[in-house]
XYZ file of N, CA and C in Angstrom:
651
model
N 11.301 10.457 -12.302
C 11.829 9.423 -13.164
C 12.061 8.163 -12.355
N 11.926 7.001 -12.988
C 11.999 5.740 -12.297
C 13.095 4.887 -12.892
N 13.850 4.224 -12.045
C 14.936 3.376 -12.500
C 14.671 1.949 -12.051
N 13.819 1.226 -12.792
C 13.487 -0.143 -12.467
C 13.502 -0.977 -13.721
N 13.850 -2.260 -13.579
C 13.896 -3.167 -14.712
C 12.483 -3.529 -15.125
N 12.256 -3.615 -16.422
C 10.947 -4.001 -16.918
C 11.054 -4.498 -18.346
N 10.261 -5.522 -18.652
C 10.168 -5.996 -20.026
C 8.809 -5.663 -20.608
N 7.979 -4.974 -19.826
C 6.635 -4.628 -20.273
C 6.681 -3.495 -21.290
N 5.732 -3.502 -22.200
C 5.643 -2.433 -23.179
C 5.065 -1.202 -22.518
N 5.285 -0.048 -23.140
C 4.768 1.201 -22.597
C 3.253 1.225 -22.706
N 2.607 1.939 -21.816
C 1.165 2.066 -21.884
C 0.576 2.437 -20.551
N -0.756 2.441 -20.481
C -1.452 2.790 -19.253
C -1.244 1.709 -18.204
N -1.034 2.150 -16.976
C -0.892 1.216 -15.875
C -1.041 1.956 -14.553
N -1.159 1.179 -13.482
C -1.204 1.745 -12.140
C 0.206 1.751 -11.566
N 0.672 2.925 -11.207
C 2.021 3.085 -10.678
C 1.960 3.216 -9.163
N 2.932 2.651 -8.492
C 2.949 2.635 -7.034
C 4.294 3.139 -6.523
N 4.247 4.165 -5.683
C 5.440 4.659 -4.995
C 5.174 4.575 -3.500
N 6.128 4.024 -2.770
C 5.993 3.946 -1.319
C 7.291 4.344 -0.652
N 7.195 4.786 0.573
C 8.410 5.031 1.341
C 8.139 4.851 2.826
N 9.215 4.737 3.577
C 9.125 4.502 5.018
C 8.911 5.836 5.729
N 7.906 5.887 6.583
C 7.616 7.100 7.335
C 8.625 7.250 8.470
N 9.225 8.437 8.563
C 10.176 8.696 9.645
C 11.383 7.785 9.621
N 11.871 7.469 8.433
C 12.960 6.493 8.302
C 14.236 6.936 9.015
N 14.449 8.229 9.112
C 15.674 8.715 9.767
C 15.678 8.420 11.265
N 14.510 8.146 11.799
C 14.411 7.890 13.233
C 14.290 6.393 13.545
N 14.342 5.546 12.511
C 14.292 4.098 12.731
C 15.611 3.657 13.355
N 15.531 2.914 14.456
C 16.740 2.534 15.201
C 17.680 1.664 14.364
N 17.136 0.679 13.669
C 17.951 -0.234 12.855
C 17.459 -0.153 11.418
N 18.018 0.776 10.657
C 17.548 1.001 9.292
C 17.840 -0.183 8.392
N 18.954 -0.868 8.621
C 19.290 -2.031 7.802
C 18.254 -3.134 7.990
N 17.850 -3.359 9.235
C 16.840 -4.379 9.516
C 15.500 -3.987 8.899
N 15.137 -2.706 8.998
C 13.889 -2.227 8.409
C 13.910 -2.407 6.897
N 15.070 -2.171 6.294
C 15.208 -2.348 4.848
C 14.998 -3.813 4.467
N 15.569 -4.712 5.246
C 15.458 -6.144 4.938
C 14.016 -6.623 5.044
N 13.328 -6.223 6.110
C 11.958 -6.693 6.286
C 11.029 -6.083 5.231
N 11.303 -4.841 4.845
C 10.505 -4.213 3.790
C 10.748 -4.894 2.463
N 11.979 -5.262 2.197
C 12.309 -5.935 0.951
C 11.593 -7.274 0.838
N 11.478 -7.984 1.969
C 10.742 -9.251 1.959
C 9.269 -9.012 1.637
N 8.701 -7.956 2.213
C 7.302 -7.630 1.946
C 7.088 -7.280 0.480
N 8.055 -6.594 -0.128
C 7.958 -6.235 -1.545
C 7.977 -7.483 -2.425
N 8.819 -8.439 -2.075
C 8.891 -9.671 -2.869
C 7.561 -10.420 -2.839
N 6.850 -10.326 -1.732
C 5.593 -11.053 -1.585
C 4.471 -10.497 -2.453
N 4.616 -9.274 -2.954
C 3.554 -8.677 -3.774
C 3.995 -8.522 -5.235
N 5.000 -9.276 -5.625
C 5.507 -9.162 -6.990
C 4.676 -9.898 -8.024
N 3.937 -10.922 -7.593
C 3.142 -11.697 -8.540
C 2.064 -10.831 -9.181
N 1.971 -10.893 -10.484
C 0.952 -10.131 -11.203
C 1.318 -8.694 -11.497
N 2.475 -8.251 -11.033
C 2.898 -6.864 -11.288
C 3.416 -6.717 -12.709
N 3.277 -5.520 -13.261
C 3.956 -5.193 -14.509
C 5.442 -5.039 -14.214
N 5.744 -4.262 -13.196
C 7.099 -4.119 -12.660
C 7.009 -4.413 -11.174
N 7.632 -5.476 -10.715
C 7.561 -5.836 -9.300
C 8.145 -4.719 -8.445
N 7.489 -4.373 -7.347
C 8.004 -3.302 -6.486
C 9.415 -3.599 -5.997
N 10.250 -2.581 -6.025
C 11.644 -2.726 -5.591
C 12.148 -1.381 -5.111
N 13.142 -1.418 -4.233
C 13.751 -0.189 -3.755
C 14.440 0.541 -4.898
N 14.368 1.858 -4.854
C 15.052 2.686 -5.850
C 16.189 3.442 -5.174
N 15.850 4.475 -4.403
C 16.858 5.253 -3.689
C 16.453 5.361 -2.234
N 17.382 5.098 -1.315
C 17.090 5.222 0.099
C 15.973 4.302 0.532
N 14.931 4.875 1.153
C 13.814 4.090 1.675
C 12.602 4.122 0.753
N 12.771 4.557 -0.477
C 11.658 4.606 -1.417
C 11.656 3.372 -2.306
N 10.451 2.868 -2.588
C 10.303 1.735 -3.506
C 9.207 2.047 -4.514
N 9.306 1.407 -5.664
C 8.387 1.696 -6.762
C 8.073 0.424 -7.535
N 6.882 0.378 -8.094
C 6.470 -0.740 -8.928
C 5.225 -0.338 -9.701
N 4.748 -1.214 -10.552
C 3.527 -0.897 -11.296
C 2.703 -2.158 -11.514
N 1.402 -1.933 -11.716
C 0.435 -3.029 -11.829
C -0.527 -2.759 -12.987
N -1.159 -3.802 -13.495
C -2.070 -3.598 -14.628
C -3.359 -2.889 -14.266
N -3.758 -2.942 -12.996
C -4.990 -2.275 -12.561
C -4.740 -1.487 -11.276
N -5.583 -0.512 -11.050
C -5.492 0.274 -9.817
C -5.798 -0.613 -8.614
N -6.780 -1.506 -8.757
C -7.122 -2.401 -7.669
C -5.958 -3.271 -7.230
N -5.175 -3.756 -8.193
C -4.015 -4.577 -7.862
C -2.965 -3.762 -7.123
N -2.776 -2.508 -7.509
C -1.808 -1.644 -6.821
C -2.265 -1.327 -5.402
N -3.567 -1.054 -5.232
C -4.109 -0.789 -3.901
C -3.942 -2.013 -3.014
N -4.208 -3.187 -3.556
C -4.086 -4.418 -2.782
C -2.636 -4.675 -2.387
N -1.707 -4.393 -3.301
C -0.285 -4.565 -2.995
C 0.138 -3.625 -1.875
N -0.317 -2.373 -1.939
C 0.026 -1.404 -0.895
C -0.489 -1.860 0.462
N -1.704 -2.377 0.499
C -2.268 -2.848 1.766
C -1.469 -4.035 2.298
N -1.122 -4.968 1.425
C -0.358 -6.140 1.846
C 0.992 -5.739 2.421
N 1.656 -4.790 1.773
C 2.953 -4.311 2.271
C 2.778 -3.668 3.645
N 1.775 -2.828 3.761
C 1.551 -2.125 5.028
C 1.294 -3.096 6.171
N 0.426 -4.079 5.949
C 0.084 -5.015 7.011
C 1.242 -5.941 7.345
N 2.063 -6.253 6.356
C 3.221 -7.103 6.618
C 4.254 -6.402 7.496
N 4.288 -5.077 7.446
C 5.317 -4.308 8.163
C 4.843 -3.729 9.489
N 3.542 -3.523 9.630
C 2.996 -2.947 10.860
C 3.164 -3.914 12.033
N 3.563 -3.437 13.211
C 3.817 -2.046 13.607
C 5.290 -1.644 13.539
N 6.167 -2.565 13.123
C 7.605 -2.273 13.175
C 8.005 -1.160 12.216
N 7.417 -1.154 11.023
C 7.770 -0.175 9.997
C 6.494 0.464 9.469
N 6.457 1.775 9.471
C 5.301 2.525 8.976
C 5.608 2.988 7.556
N 4.674 2.776 6.640
C 4.894 3.150 5.241
C 3.717 3.965 4.722
N 3.996 4.790 3.718
C 2.945 5.539 3.038
C 3.069 5.296 1.538
N 1.973 5.598 0.810
C 1.927 5.247 -0.602
C 1.286 6.342 -1.446
N 1.727 6.397 -2.688
C 1.063 7.172 -3.714
C 0.807 6.256 -4.890
N -0.423 6.216 -5.353
C -0.794 5.376 -6.493
C -1.249 6.286 -7.618
N -0.740 6.042 -8.808
C -1.110 6.834 -9.965
C -1.676 5.974 -11.067
N -2.346 6.628 -12.010
C -2.833 5.937 -13.204
C -2.519 6.814 -14.401
N -1.857 6.236 -15.386
C -1.526 7.006 -16.576
C -0.546 6.266 -17.454
N -0.154 6.927 -18.519
C 0.778 6.319 -19.470
C 2.190 6.310 -18.896
N 2.908 5.254 -19.211
C 4.306 5.115 -18.816
C 5.121 4.853 -20.069
N 6.215 5.555 -20.204
C 7.080 5.365 -21.370
C 8.446 4.862 -20.912
N 9.045 4.035 -21.748
C 10.365 3.486 -21.458
C 11.421 4.360 -22.132
N 12.213 5.044 -21.340
C 13.248 5.916 -21.876
C 14.499 5.126 -22.270
N 14.817 4.123 -21.482
C 16.021 3.330 -21.727
C 15.698 1.879 -21.398
N 15.302 1.062 -22.403
C 14.930 -0.326 -22.149
C 16.048 -1.141 -21.508
N 17.276 -0.874 -21.875
C 18.387 -1.661 -21.343
C 18.582 -1.387 -19.849
N 18.480 -0.125 -19.468
C 18.642 0.241 -18.061
C 17.333 0.150 -17.284
N 16.196 0.048 -18.011
C 14.899 -0.012 -17.349
C 14.425 1.319 -16.821
N 14.846 2.423 -17.415
C 14.465 3.746 -16.942
C 13.146 4.162 -17.577
N 12.170 4.476 -16.726
C 10.836 4.849 -17.171
C 10.519 6.297 -16.808
N 9.508 6.811 -17.505
C 9.045 8.169 -17.245
C 7.594 8.225 -17.689
N 6.981 9.372 -17.519
C 5.643 9.539 -18.051
C 4.610 9.960 -17.030
N 3.417 10.330 -17.504
C 2.359 10.847 -16.629
C 1.951 9.887 -15.518
N 2.019 8.592 -15.771
C 1.662 7.640 -14.729
C 2.525 7.795 -13.497
N 3.826 8.002 -13.707
C 4.740 8.188 -12.579
C 4.587 9.566 -11.951
N 4.291 10.569 -12.773
C 4.080 11.904 -12.208
C 2.858 11.892 -11.287
N 1.820 11.138 -11.684
C 0.609 11.054 -10.871
C 0.895 10.377 -9.536
N 1.670 9.297 -9.554
C 2.017 8.612 -8.303
C 2.848 9.509 -7.399
N 3.755 10.292 -7.990
C 4.575 11.218 -7.202
C 3.697 12.287 -6.555
N 2.751 12.820 -7.321
C 1.824 13.809 -6.756
C 1.038 13.201 -5.602
N 0.637 11.940 -5.766
C -0.167 11.272 -4.741
C 0.619 11.081 -3.447
N 1.850 10.601 -3.528
C 2.598 10.349 -2.293
C 3.012 11.657 -1.620
N 3.233 12.695 -2.403
C 3.532 13.993 -1.796
C 2.306 14.518 -1.042
N 1.115 14.284 -1.602
C -0.101 14.682 -0.891
C -0.252 13.863 0.382
N 0.012 12.561 0.311
C -0.080 11.703 1.495
C 0.825 12.217 2.601
N 2.068 12.538 2.251
C 3.025 13.029 3.250
C 2.549 14.336 3.870
N 1.989 15.236 3.058
C 1.500 16.511 3.581
C 0.268 16.311 4.454
N -0.609 15.383 4.048
C -1.835 15.142 4.804
C -1.532 14.616 6.203
N -0.511 13.784 6.316
C -0.168 13.199 7.613
C 0.189 14.245 8.664
N 0.596 15.414 8.215
C 0.983 16.473 9.151
C -0.223 17.248 9.683
N -1.426 16.946 9.142
C -2.644 17.593 9.617
C -3.316 16.701 10.660
N -3.662 17.241 11.823
C -4.232 16.413 12.898
C -5.401 15.548 12.456
N -6.292 16.097 11.663
C -7.465 15.339 11.246
C -7.178 14.268 10.221
N -5.998 14.311 9.619
C -5.646 13.347 8.573
C -4.389 12.555 8.927
N -4.060 12.518 10.200
C -2.801 11.907 10.628
C -2.699 10.431 10.297
N -3.832 9.759 10.104
C -3.804 8.331 9.833
C -3.791 8.002 8.341
N -3.813 9.004 7.491
C -3.779 8.767 6.046
C -2.440 8.154 5.649
N -2.487 7.111 4.846
C -1.270 6.464 4.367
C -1.280 6.218 2.866
N -2.425 6.417 2.200
C -2.538 6.060 0.779
C -3.398 7.079 0.053
N -2.966 7.498 -1.126
C -3.817 8.344 -1.964
C -3.592 8.007 -3.429
N -4.518 8.460 -4.259
C -4.557 8.082 -5.668
C -4.740 9.316 -6.535
N -4.004 9.369 -7.637
C -4.135 10.454 -8.591
C -4.164 9.886 -10.013
N -4.827 10.611 -10.899
C -4.968 10.189 -12.294
C -4.317 11.209 -13.200
N -3.564 10.719 -14.175
C -2.991 11.592 -15.192
C -3.928 11.603 -16.392
N -4.388 12.774 -16.766
C -5.303 12.854 -17.899
C -6.748 12.696 -17.461
N -7.650 12.670 -18.421
C -9.076 12.626 -18.099
C -9.753 11.338 -18.479
N -9.002 10.223 -18.523
C -9.607 8.973 -18.968
C -10.318 8.219 -17.852
N -10.219 8.701 -16.594
C -10.919 8.066 -15.481
C -11.705 9.121 -14.720
N -12.845 8.699 -14.187
C -13.678 9.615 -13.403
C -13.921 9.078 -11.990
N -13.145 8.045 -11.587
C -13.396 7.400 -10.302
C -12.388 7.776 -9.218
N -11.530 8.759 -9.472
C -10.476 9.085 -8.504
C -11.039 9.531 -7.163
N -12.051 10.375 -7.179
C -12.613 10.871 -5.915
C -13.233 9.738 -5.109
N -13.930 8.840 -5.780
C -14.551 7.715 -5.081
C -13.499 6.798 -4.472
N -12.432 6.529 -5.231
C -11.358 5.682 -4.722
C -10.689 6.333 -3.526
N -10.421 7.626 -3.611
C -9.777 8.317 -2.492
C -10.671 8.357 -1.258
N -11.969 8.489 -1.450
C -12.889 8.472 -0.310
C -12.795 7.130 0.417
N -12.757 6.041 -0.347
C -12.651 4.710 0.256
C -11.305 4.530 0.947
N -10.236 5.014 0.332
C -8.903 4.874 0.926
C -8.784 5.667 2.221
N -9.344 6.871 2.252
C -9.303 7.688 3.472
C -9.991 6.977 4.631
N -11.169 6.422 4.358
C -11.912 5.747 5.420
C -11.199 4.475 5.863
N -10.667 3.715 4.914
C -9.981 2.481 5.289
C -8.707 2.778 6.067
N -7.971 3.793 5.652
C -6.761 4.168 6.385
C -7.084 4.571 7.821
N -8.187 5.296 7.994
C -8.547 5.709 9.352
C -8.870 4.494 10.216
N -9.605 3.547 9.664
C -9.920 2.336 10.412
C -8.644 1.568 10.762
N -7.769 1.400 9.781
C -6.531 0.668 10.030
C -5.665 1.373 11.075
N -5.603 2.683 10.997
C -4.795 3.444 11.940
C -5.340 3.435 13.351
N -6.599 3.025 13.511
C -7.231 2.992 14.832
C -7.077 1.636 15.519
N -6.497 0.654 14.829
C -6.422 -0.701 15.371
C -5.208 -0.894 16.265
N -5.359 -1.756 17.270
C -4.199 -2.158 18.058
C -3.497 -3.320 17.347
N -2.378 -3.757 17.902
C -1.563 -4.768 17.224
C -2.319 -6.079 17.006
N -3.099 -6.499 17.989
C -3.834 -7.761 17.837
C -4.865 -7.669 16.725
N -5.596 -6.571 16.664
C -6.595 -6.422 15.607
C -5.939 -6.331 14.228
N -4.742 -5.748 14.165
C -3.998 -5.723 12.902
C -3.685 -7.155 12.468
N -3.223 -7.978 13.407
C -2.911 -9.371 13.064
C -4.168 -10.122 12.627
N -5.270 -9.850 13.308
C -6.509 -10.541 12.963
C -6.994 -10.145 11.578
N -7.001 -8.854 11.277
C -7.480 -8.432 9.958
C -6.536 -8.919 8.864
N -5.258 -8.993 9.165
C -4.305 -9.534 8.203
C -4.631 -11.002 7.912
N -4.957 -11.755 8.961
C -5.350 -13.143 8.765
C -6.626 -13.272 7.969
N -7.610 -12.438 8.263
C -8.869 -12.471 7.523
C -8.653 -12.163 6.045
N -7.789 -11.205 5.767
C -7.496 -10.851 4.373
C -6.750 -11.972 3.648
N -6.089 -12.822 4.410
C -5.396 -13.981 3.837
C -6.287 -15.223 3.829
N -7.578 -15.011 4.071
C -8.586 -16.080 4.022
C -8.410 -17.122 5.115
N -7.787 -16.743 6.230
C -7.742 -17.635 7.379
C -9.091 -17.607 8.086
N -9.486 -18.738 8.643
C -10.745 -18.785 9.378
C -10.564 -18.136 10.752
N -11.670 -17.675 11.315
C -11.601 -17.077 12.650
C -11.188 -18.123 13.684
N -11.521 -19.379 13.431
C -11.092 -20.448 14.332
C -9.575 -20.579 14.329
N -8.975 -20.562 13.140
C -7.512 -20.665 13.041
C -6.841 -19.434 13.646
N -7.436 -18.264 13.412
C -6.876 -17.028 13.967
C -6.944 -17.049 15.491
N -8.051 -17.511 16.025
C -8.199 -17.553 17.481
C -7.168 -18.475 18.097
N -6.880 -19.607 17.430
C -5.866 -20.529 17.951
C -4.496 -19.870 17.947
N -4.174 -19.145 16.868
C -2.869 -18.479 16.782
C -2.731 -17.376 17.822
N -3.844 -16.705 18.140
C -3.817 -15.594 19.094
C -3.982 -16.049 20.535
N -4.381 -17.299 20.721
C -4.597 -17.779 22.074
C -5.832 -17.195 22.729
N -6.850 -16.892 21.927
C -8.110 -16.368 22.439
C -9.239 -17.178 21.815
N -10.443 -16.979 22.294
C -11.571 -17.748 21.779
C -12.014 -17.224 20.418
N -12.677 -18.092 19.668
C -13.228 -17.671 18.376
C -14.260 -16.572 18.579
N -14.975 -16.620 19.711
C -15.952 -15.579 20.026
C -15.265 -14.224 20.204
N -14.083 -14.244 20.839
C -13.347 -12.982 21.040
C -12.895 -12.402 19.709
N -12.507 -13.274 18.794
C -12.116 -12.812 17.453
C -13.312 -12.172 16.759
N -14.467 -12.837 16.836
C -15.672 -12.298 16.202
C -16.080 -10.963 16.816
N -15.942 -10.855 18.136
C -16.287 -9.596 18.799
C -15.377 -8.465 18.346
N -14.078 -8.759 18.218
C -13.148 -7.742 17.727
C -13.471 -7.368 16.285
N -13.790 -8.370 15.478
C -14.095 -8.114 14.069
C -15.272 -7.155 13.936
N -16.263 -7.301 14.812
C -17.414 -6.412 14.773
C -17.118 -5.056 15.385
N -16.474 -5.066 16.554
C -16.212 -3.820 17.283
C -15.238 -2.913 16.544
N -14.172 -3.486 15.979
C -13.113 -2.691 15.343
C -13.306 -2.518 13.838
N -14.389 -3.035 13.304
C -14.647 -2.872 11.874
C -13.762 -3.729 10.991
N -13.287 -4.871 11.512
C -12.363 -5.703 10.729
C -13.056 -6.343 9.530
N -14.291 -6.815 9.736
C -15.030 -7.393 8.614
C -15.309 -6.327 7.554
N -15.547 -5.100 8.017
C -15.774 -3.989 7.079
C -14.510 -3.708 6.266
N -13.353 -3.732 6.928
C -12.088 -3.516 6.222
C -11.877 -4.585 5.160
N -12.184 -5.828 5.517
C -12.034 -6.927 4.561
C -12.960 -6.724 3.365
N -14.206 -6.366 3.632
C -15.165 -6.171 2.542
C -14.758 -4.998 1.647
N -14.345 -3.891 2.271
C -13.903 -2.735 1.487
C -12.702 -3.098 0.626
N -11.797 -3.888 1.180
C -10.603 -4.281 0.438
C -10.955 -5.176 -0.744
N -11.950 -6.010 -0.584
C -12.393 -6.847 -1.693
C -12.957 -6.002 -2.825
N -13.745 -4.983 -2.466
C -14.276 -4.080 -3.497
C -13.146 -3.322 -4.191
N -12.220 -2.802 -3.415
C -11.121 -2.020 -3.988
C -10.221 -2.891 -4.875
N -10.044 -4.139 -4.489
C -9.222 -5.050 -5.280
C -9.748 -5.206 -6.701
N -11.057 -5.047 -6.859
C -11.665 -5.227 -8.176
C -11.692 -3.988 -9.037
N -11.139 -2.871 -8.566
C -11.139 -1.636 -9.364
C -10.240 -1.824 -10.592
N -10.725 -1.525 -11.784
C -9.910 -1.719 -12.992
C -8.752 -0.728 -13.103
């Protein structure tokens, strides 16, 4: 069950649940909460329900398309890396409003997101899947693209998890449409070095994959 404010009508949507990985071991949990909250505010535009903290280190929100939810999850992750590690479950399904005044929601869409984030958490404990941070589940049989979306998310998560801090900053800049020249100036390295990293670390590939995923209905 979800306790978030919303004026949106009930219906199909992409639901997003995220939480902080290893939050009990974070040295300054209050600071981590503040920086995560800022990242959540930055992805509120276009949401059905803007992502917000619910209980503890968990946050929830919803979007009109799966692509928008995937893009929001990526933006949150890149805004917090490496200080705060987060994982996500994205669902697709119907959402019903149980209490409009309190903003309490329920429904298959939220159950799907819960199933997804529980799978993400379990997958991280497997050596071969330790870099997984995002998964997707569908409630009902109205979509047939779940396996394809999950295949793309698994590969993108592995690439992201393999990057060092500088490459994370560079790919974040590329995703924000910064030029490699501007990125090189900010990093204090040559534009050629940025291009070499983009090719070697698969940064251009991550950007292209993210553009495709952003367009998923």
